[in-house]
Tab-separated table of C-alpha atoms in Angstrom:
chain	number	residue	atom	x	y	z
V	1	MET	CA	12.781	-4.515	-3.271
V	2	LEU	CA	9.061	-6.553	-4.149
V	3	ASN	CA	6.742	-4.161	-1.682
V	4	ASP	CA	8.563	-0.775	-2.920
V	5	ASP	CA	9.013	-1.884	-6.306
V	6	ALA	CA	5.389	-2.217	-7.271
V	7	ARG	CA	4.423	0.885	-4.711
V	8	GLN	CA	6.259	2.763	-6.998
V	9	SER	CA	4.858	1.576	-10.568
V	10	PHE	CA	1.158	0.534	-9.462
V	11	THR	CA	2.608	-2.805	-11.436
V	12	GLY	CA	3.124	-6.691	-10.977
V	13	CYS	CA	0.019	-6.078	-8.351
V	14	ARG	CA	-3.804	-4.810	-7.989
V	15	VAL	CA	-4.641	-1.511	-6.254
V	16	VAL	CA	-7.769	-0.981	-4.673
V	17	ILE	CA	-8.823	2.425	-3.943
V	18	THR	CA	-12.333	2.408	-0.876
V	19	GLN	CA	-15.176	4.974	-1.577
V	20	GLY	CA	-14.031	7.249	0.461
V	21	ILE	CA	-10.248	7.796	-2.277
V	22	GLN	CA	-12.251	7.844	-5.495
V	23	ALA	CA	-14.359	10.117	-4.263
V	24	MET	CA	-11.496	12.563	-3.476
V	25	ASP	CA	-11.282	15.900	-6.163
V	26	ASP	CA	-7.588	15.042	-5.862
V	27	MET	CA	-7.277	11.345	-5.837
V	28	ALA	CA	-4.401	11.948	-8.338
V	29	ASP	CA	-2.526	13.756	-5.426
V	30	VAL	CA	-2.564	10.633	-3.302
V	31	LEU	CA	-1.689	8.022	-5.469
V	32	ASP	CA	1.352	9.767	-6.391
V	33	GLN	CA	1.623	10.804	-2.333
V	34	VAL	CA	2.018	6.834	-2.390
V	35	ARG	CA	3.890	6.471	-5.273
V	36	TRP	CA	6.531	8.241	-3.339
V	37	TYR	CA	6.335	8.101	0.678
V	38	ASP	CA	10.083	7.509	2.216
V	39	VAL	CA	9.121	8.138	5.972
V	40	PHE	CA	10.070	4.897	6.741
V	41	THR	CA	11.444	4.607	10.169
V	42	PRO	CA	12.107	1.579	12.651
V	43	GLU	CA	9.412	2.526	14.814
V	44	ASN	CA	6.773	2.454	12.460
V	45	ASP	CA	8.766	0.118	9.339
V	46	PRO	CA	10.429	-2.606	12.482
V	47	TYR	CA	10.999	-5.166	9.717
V	48	HIS	CA	12.882	-3.498	6.941
V	49	GLU	CA	9.243	-5.164	4.497
V	50	HIS	CA	7.460	-1.418	3.574
V	51	ASP	CA	4.133	-2.694	3.732
V	52	PHE	CA	2.590	-0.030	5.141
V	53	GLY	CA	2.531	3.711	5.262
V	54	SER	CA	0.243	7.072	6.560
V	55	PHE	CA	0.816	10.191	5.701
V	56	ARG	CA	-1.949	13.799	5.805
V	57	HIS	CA	-3.647	15.359	3.254
V	58	GLY	CA	-5.531	18.588	3.618
V	59	ASP	CA	-7.398	16.916	6.598
V	60	ASP	CA	-7.676	13.736	5.600
V	61	LEU	CA	-5.786	11.056	7.188
V	62	ILE	CA	-4.773	8.100	5.000
V	63	PHE	CA	-3.254	4.682	4.818
V	64	TRP	CA	-1.946	2.549	2.183
V	65	LYS	CA	-0.776	-1.162	3.310
V	66	TRP	CA	0.128	-4.865	1.627
V	67	ASP	CA	-1.939	-8.256	1.244
V	68	TYR	CA	-0.102	-11.003	0.148
V	69	TYR	CA	-2.783	-14.118	-1.692
V	70	ASP	CA	-1.231	-17.277	-3.337
V	71	VAL	CA	-1.330	-16.794	-7.235
V	72	ASP	CA	-5.008	-18.130	-8.189
V	73	MET	CA	-6.744	-15.122	-4.620
V	74	GLY	CA	-8.049	-18.115	-2.416
V	75	MET	CA	-5.856	-17.884	0.331
V	76	HIS	CA	-2.480	-16.145	1.803
V	77	SER	CA	0.972	-16.330	-0.245
V	78	PRO	CA	3.025	-19.384	0.879
V	79	ASP	CA	6.049	-16.776	0.826
V	80	ALA	CA	4.962	-13.616	0.466
V	81	SER	CA	8.872	-12.825	-1.139
V	82	ASP	CA	8.130	-15.348	-4.107
V	83	ALA	CA	6.392	-12.978	-6.568
V	84	ALA	CA	5.819	-16.061	-8.512
V	85	VAL	CA	3.637	-17.391	-5.973
V	86	THR	CA	2.524	-14.435	-5.100
V	87	THR	CA	-0.075	-11.713	-5.702
V	88	ARG	CA	0.605	-8.765	-4.174
V	89	VAL	CA	-2.347	-6.585	-3.315
V	90	LEU	CA	-1.589	-2.697	-2.109
V	91	THR	CA	-4.795	-1.274	-0.283
V	92	ILE	CA	-5.291	2.488	-0.330
V	93	MET	CA	-7.858	4.369	2.178
V	94	LEU	CA	-9.158	6.693	4.274
V	95	ALA	CA	-7.791	6.247	7.976
V	96	ASP	CA	-11.518	6.197	9.162
V	97	GLU	CA	-12.507	3.259	6.319
V	98	TYR	CA	-9.790	1.064	8.713
């Protein structure tokens, strides 16, 4: 699956980390939790796209999510399932930054 491959390797995509995540002393641990996240259920992933996740890290609630742009990053991708026409952007943030 394109989303899982890109999220687990941080390749074939762009990764955006918010200021709140950057300021964490253990940011590498947060990134590892994003990479290996596998708590997908019918309730939080009804379309089996693996495009959003959340988890607790200490006292913080962390969100990660995918957005899909065309290759020029000018508008939404015409077909997110086609890597040739899509730039995947993974955003990792504190929940209160959403």
